């Protein structure tokens, strides 16, 4: 990857310049707060004046010697990235991006998730090692030597916790004959963890730049992304931080561009009646999935349920728990009805949560990539996380996984691992937990 300048600006300078533009252009009208779906589910925000809420965020960023207003801080934290504010802004400043930038400064001050990247990286390596043989684990986690490819499939970090989704997506790319390489895991982080969650823009900038450079070293025409957090961070929050020589798309967009080839390859009817789970904050991805599902022979879409946020999980929907619980109850009720055979999940976090909901309420959950593989007449990759779902005997789980753990080079005392497994499965590092994985200071 080539940059446009011999001395490119740091991410610290990039954020500072972004705030200068936001402070100059925002009219503080409060339209973004007025349309925010989180507001009616929070008593403090419901009682606040919208213009004062957004003004509180901007005043804090202009003068950081004083704390942010309580209602403004609540609004910033609970932003689930739903994007309803973006078309509502009369001056087109993108309030979602504004709050992503603000949350980096808030994290730098409050340190709610200390050492999160280190904790997350170790947790991911352990969870992958419990599920996959070394060759498959290496395909998702190991840095590859640069070679010329048409496409880089960028998995992101946390999606590798649910590896079957990624391997199913790769089976579709293989069926299309795509010349691609896989980049993912903590070694190929987009930088959002350091930037937004730890508030460390210096490290975040270095990580983002390194990953973008590695993309470019493969000389791809396209980088196909899976994770929506990576998508928003690289193509919206820090867009133009570095110039690149490739297009950055979601994998579903690439599949839509080649849908005629897919149609010819679909040889097997998938006779299911499904509800498709999508998210408002990445509406175009959801619509891509709907279009792909409509092309599968035998599949009947009973309904699309578009939940708020850009994905499930602690980085999006769970930041506004009351809203999420309200909508999720509707999703579960619909999937329990007799005319539904399965719920189709969207992203990795969605699949983990919805699979647990399905197990608890008696409905099946399949990912869209799984259904594409079935339509191609192939057997989808096994759900290797399913064997652990809902179990509480963590010592027994460690015993069962010990051969894979050893094969993958994980040398950890079995009792200590059993003790920390509940936090690993709960992704406790996203809430400041998993402290035993923090570096010694």
CSV table of C-alpha atoms in Angstrom, one decimal, residues 120-334:
chain,number,residue,atom,x,y,z
A,120,UNK,CA,-9.1,-10.5,23.8
A,121,UNK,CA,-6.2,-11.9,21.8
A,122,UNK,CA,-5.4,-14.6,24.4
A,123,UNK,CA,-9.1,-15.6,24.8
A,124,UNK,CA,-9.5,-15.9,21.0
A,125,UNK,CA,-6.4,-18.1,20.7
A,126,UNK,CA,-7.6,-20.4,23.4
A,127,UNK,CA,-11.2,-20.6,22.1
A,128,UNK,CA,-10.0,-21.3,18.5
A,129,UNK,CA,-7.5,-23.9,19.8
A,130,UNK,CA,-10.4,-25.7,21.6
A,131,UNK,CA,-12.3,-26.0,18.3
A,132,UNK,CA,-9.9,-26.5,15.4
A,133,UNK,CA,-7.1,-28.8,14.3
A,134,UNK,CA,-3.9,-26.9,13.8
A,135,UNK,CA,-4.1,-26.5,10.0
A,136,UNK,CA,-7.6,-24.9,10.3
A,137,UNK,CA,-6.5,-22.7,13.2
A,138,UNK,CA,-3.5,-21.5,11.2
A,139,UNK,CA,-5.7,-20.7,8.2
A,140,UNK,CA,-7.6,-18.2,10.3
A,141,UNK,CA,-4.9,-16.9,12.7
A,142,UNK,CA,-1.5,-17.2,11.0
A,143,UNK,CA,0.0,-14.3,9.1
A,144,UNK,CA,0.5,-15.3,5.4
A,145,UNK,CA,3.4,-14.5,3.2
A,146,UNK,CA,2.4,-11.9,0.6
A,147,UNK,CA,1.4,-13.2,-2.9
A,148,UNK,CA,-0.6,-11.7,-5.7
A,149,UNK,CA,-4.3,-12.4,-5.2
A,150,UNK,CA,-7.5,-11.0,-6.6
A,151,UNK,CA,-9.2,-10.9,-3.2
A,152,UNK,CA,-8.3,-10.7,0.5
A,153,UNK,CA,-10.9,-12.2,2.8
A,154,UNK,CA,-10.7,-10.2,6.0
A,155,UNK,CA,-12.3,-12.0,8.9
A,156,UNK,CA,-11.5,-9.6,11.7
A,157,UNK,CA,-10.7,-10.7,15.2
A,158,UNK,CA,-13.8,-11.9,17.1
A,159,UNK,CA,-15.5,-13.7,14.2
A,160,UNK,CA,-12.9,-16.5,14.5
A,161,UNK,CA,-14.6,-17.5,17.7
A,162,UNK,CA,-17.3,-18.9,15.4
A,163,UNK,CA,-15.0,-20.4,12.8
A,164,UNK,CA,-17.7,-22.4,10.9
A,165,UNK,CA,-19.2,-19.2,9.6
A,166,UNK,CA,-15.9,-18.1,8.1
A,167,UNK,CA,-15.1,-21.6,6.6
A,168,UNK,CA,-18.6,-21.7,5.1
A,169,UNK,CA,-18.0,-18.3,3.5
A,170,UNK,CA,-14.7,-19.6,2.2
A,171,UNK,CA,-16.4,-22.6,0.7
A,172,UNK,CA,-18.6,-20.3,-1.3
A,173,UNK,CA,-15.5,-18.3,-2.5
A,174,UNK,CA,-13.9,-21.7,-3.4
A,175,UNK,CA,-16.9,-22.7,-5.4
A,176,UNK,CA,-16.7,-19.5,-7.4
A,177,UNK,CA,-13.0,-20.1,-8.1
A,178,UNK,CA,-11.8,-17.0,-6.4
A,179,UNK,CA,-8.1,-16.4,-6.0
A,180,UNK,CA,-8.0,-15.2,-2.4
A,181,UNK,CA,-6.0,-15.2,0.8
A,182,UNK,CA,-7.4,-15.0,4.4
A,183,UNK,CA,-6.4,-12.4,6.9
A,184,UNK,CA,-7.8,-12.4,10.4
A,185,UNK,CA,-7.5,-12.8,14.1
A,186,UNK,CA,-5.7,-10.5,16.5
A,187,UNK,CA,-2.6,-10.4,14.3
A,188,UNK,CA,-4.6,-8.6,11.6
A,189,UNK,CA,-6.8,-6.3,13.8
A,190,UNK,CA,-8.5,-3.3,12.3
A,191,UNK,CA,-7.4,-1.2,15.3
A,192,UNK,CA,-10.8,-0.4,16.7
A,193,UNK,CA,-10.1,-2.1,20.0
A,194,UNK,CA,-7.1,0.1,20.8
A,195,UNK,CA,-8.8,3.2,19.4
A,196,UNK,CA,-12.4,3.1,20.6
A,197,UNK,CA,-12.3,0.7,23.5
A,198,UNK,CA,-8.9,1.6,25.1
A,199,UNK,CA,-8.7,5.1,23.8
A,200,UNK,CA,-5.1,4.6,22.7
A,201,UNK,CA,-4.9,6.4,19.4
A,202,UNK,CA,-1.2,5.9,19.0
A,203,UNK,CA,-1.4,2.2,19.1
A,204,UNK,CA,-4.7,2.1,17.3
A,205,UNK,CA,-3.2,4.1,14.4
A,206,UNK,CA,-0.2,1.8,14.2
A,207,UNK,CA,-2.4,-1.3,14.2
A,208,UNK,CA,-4.8,0.1,11.5
A,209,UNK,CA,-1.9,1.2,9.3
A,210,UNK,CA,-0.1,-2.1,9.6
A,211,UNK,CA,-3.2,-4.1,8.7
A,212,UNK,CA,-3.9,-1.8,5.7
A,213,UNK,CA,-0.3,-2.2,4.6
A,214,UNK,CA,-0.6,-6.0,4.8
A,215,UNK,CA,-3.8,-5.9,2.7
A,216,UNK,CA,-1.9,-4.0,0.1
A,217,UNK,CA,1.1,-6.4,0.1
A,218,UNK,CA,-1.2,-9.0,-1.6
A,219,UNK,CA,-2.0,-6.5,-4.4
A,220,UNK,CA,-5.7,-7.4,-4.3
A,221,UNK,CA,-8.4,-5.7,-6.3
A,222,UNK,CA,-10.8,-6.1,-3.3
A,223,UNK,CA,-10.6,-6.7,0.4
A,224,UNK,CA,-13.8,-8.5,1.5
A,225,UNK,CA,-14.8,-7.9,5.0
A,226,UNK,CA,-16.9,-10.0,7.3
A,227,UNK,CA,-17.0,-8.0,10.6
A,228,UNK,CA,-19.3,-4.9,10.7
A,229,UNK,CA,-17.2,-3.3,13.5
A,230,UNK,CA,-14.1,-3.5,11.2
A,231,UNK,CA,-16.2,-2.3,8.3
A,232,UNK,CA,-17.4,0.9,10.2
A,233,UNK,CA,-14.0,1.6,11.7
A,234,UNK,CA,-12.0,1.3,8.5
A,235,UNK,CA,-14.5,2.7,5.9
A,236,UNK,CA,-16.3,5.3,8.1
A,237,UNK,CA,-14.7,6.3,11.4
A,238,UNK,CA,-11.1,6.5,10.0
A,239,UNK,CA,-11.9,6.7,6.3
A,240,UNK,CA,-9.1,8.5,4.4
A,241,UNK,CA,-6.7,8.0,7.3
A,242,UNK,CA,-4.6,6.2,4.7
A,243,UNK,CA,-5.0,5.9,0.9
A,244,UNK,CA,-5.2,2.4,-0.4
A,245,UNK,CA,-5.1,0.7,-3.8
A,246,UNK,CA,-8.0,-1.7,-3.3
A,247,UNK,CA,-11.7,-1.6,-2.9
A,248,UNK,CA,-13.1,-2.4,0.6
A,249,UNK,CA,-16.4,-4.2,0.4
A,250,UNK,CA,-18.5,-6.6,2.5
A,251,UNK,CA,-18.3,-10.1,1.3
A,252,UNK,CA,-22.1,-10.1,0.6
A,253,UNK,CA,-21.6,-7.3,-1.9
A,254,UNK,CA,-19.0,-9.4,-3.7
A,255,UNK,CA,-21.4,-12.3,-3.8
A,256,UNK,CA,-24.2,-10.1,-5.2
A,257,UNK,CA,-21.8,-9.0,-7.9
A,258,UNK,CA,-21.4,-12.6,-8.9
A,259,UNK,CA,-24.9,-13.8,-8.2
A,260,UNK,CA,-25.5,-15.1,-11.7
A,261,UNK,CA,-22.6,-17.4,-11.3
A,262,UNK,CA,-23.9,-18.5,-7.9
A,263,UNK,CA,-27.4,-19.2,-9.4
A,264,UNK,CA,-25.8,-21.6,-11.9
A,265,UNK,CA,-24.0,-23.3,-9.1
A,266,UNK,CA,-27.0,-23.8,-6.8
A,267,UNK,CA,-27.9,-27.4,-7.5
A,268,UNK,CA,-29.7,-28.4,-4.3
A,269,UNK,CA,-33.1,-27.3,-2.9
A,270,UNK,CA,-33.0,-26.1,0.7
A,271,UNK,CA,-36.6,-26.7,1.7
A,272,UNK,CA,-37.0,-24.5,4.8
A,273,UNK,CA,-39.2,-21.6,5.9
A,274,UNK,CA,-37.1,-19.0,7.5
A,275,UNK,CA,-37.1,-15.7,9.3
A,276,UNK,CA,-34.0,-13.6,8.3
A,277,UNK,CA,-32.3,-11.6,11.0
A,278,UNK,CA,-30.8,-8.3,9.8
A,279,UNK,CA,-29.6,-5.0,11.4
A,280,UNK,CA,-30.6,-1.5,10.6
A,281,UNK,CA,-27.1,-0.1,11.1
A,282,UNK,CA,-25.7,-2.2,8.2
A,283,UNK,CA,-28.9,-2.1,6.1
A,284,UNK,CA,-27.2,-2.8,2.8
A,285,UNK,CA,-25.6,-6.0,4.1
A,286,UNK,CA,-29.0,-7.2,5.3
A,287,UNK,CA,-30.5,-6.5,1.9
A,288,UNK,CA,-27.7,-8.4,0.2
A,289,UNK,CA,-28.4,-11.4,2.4
A,290,UNK,CA,-32.1,-11.2,1.7
A,291,UNK,CA,-31.3,-11.1,-2.1
A,292,UNK,CA,-29.0,-14.1,-1.7
A,293,UNK,CA,-31.6,-16.1,0.3
A,294,UNK,CA,-34.2,-15.4,-2.3
A,295,UNK,CA,-32.0,-17.0,-4.9
A,296,UNK,CA,-31.7,-20.3,-3.0
A,297,UNK,CA,-34.0,-23.0,-4.5
A,298,UNK,CA,-36.6,-24.3,-2.1
A,299,UNK,CA,-36.0,-21.6,0.5
A,300,UNK,CA,-39.1,-19.6,1.6
A,301,UNK,CA,-38.5,-16.3,3.5
A,302,UNK,CA,-41.4,-15.9,5.9
A,303,UNK,CA,-40.3,-12.6,7.3
A,304,UNK,CA,-37.3,-10.3,7.7
A,305,UNK,CA,-36.8,-8.9,11.2
A,306,UNK,CA,-34.4,-6.0,11.3
A,307,UNK,CA,-33.1,-5.3,14.8
A,308,UNK,CA,-31.5,-2.0,15.9
A,309,UNK,CA,-27.8,-1.5,15.9
A,310,UNK,CA,-25.3,-2.7,13.3
A,311,UNK,CA,-24.9,-6.1,14.9
A,312,UNK,CA,-25.7,-8.1,18.1
A,313,UNK,CA,-23.1,-8.1,20.9
A,314,UNK,CA,-21.4,-5.7,23.3
A,315,UNK,CA,-20.0,-3.4,20.6
A,316,UNK,CA,-23.4,-2.6,19.2
A,317,UNK,CA,-26.9,-3.7,20.3
A,318,UNK,CA,-26.0,-4.5,23.9
A,319,UNK,CA,-24.8,-0.9,24.5
A,320,UNK,CA,-28.6,-0.1,24.7
A,321,UNK,CA,-29.9,-3.2,26.6
A,322,UNK,CA,-33.5,-2.1,27.1
A,323,UNK,CA,-34.0,-1.5,23.4
A,324,UNK,CA,-32.3,-4.7,22.5
A,325,UNK,CA,-34.3,-6.8,25.0
A,326,UNK,CA,-37.6,-5.3,23.7
A,327,UNK,CA,-36.8,-6.1,20.0
A,328,UNK,CA,-35.2,-9.5,20.8
A,329,UNK,CA,-38.4,-10.6,22.6
A,330,UNK,CA,-40.3,-9.9,19.3
A,331,UNK,CA,-37.8,-11.9,17.3
A,332,UNK,CA,-38.0,-14.9,19.6
A,333,UNK,CA,-41.8,-14.8,19.7
A,334,UNK,CA,-41.9,-14.8,15.8
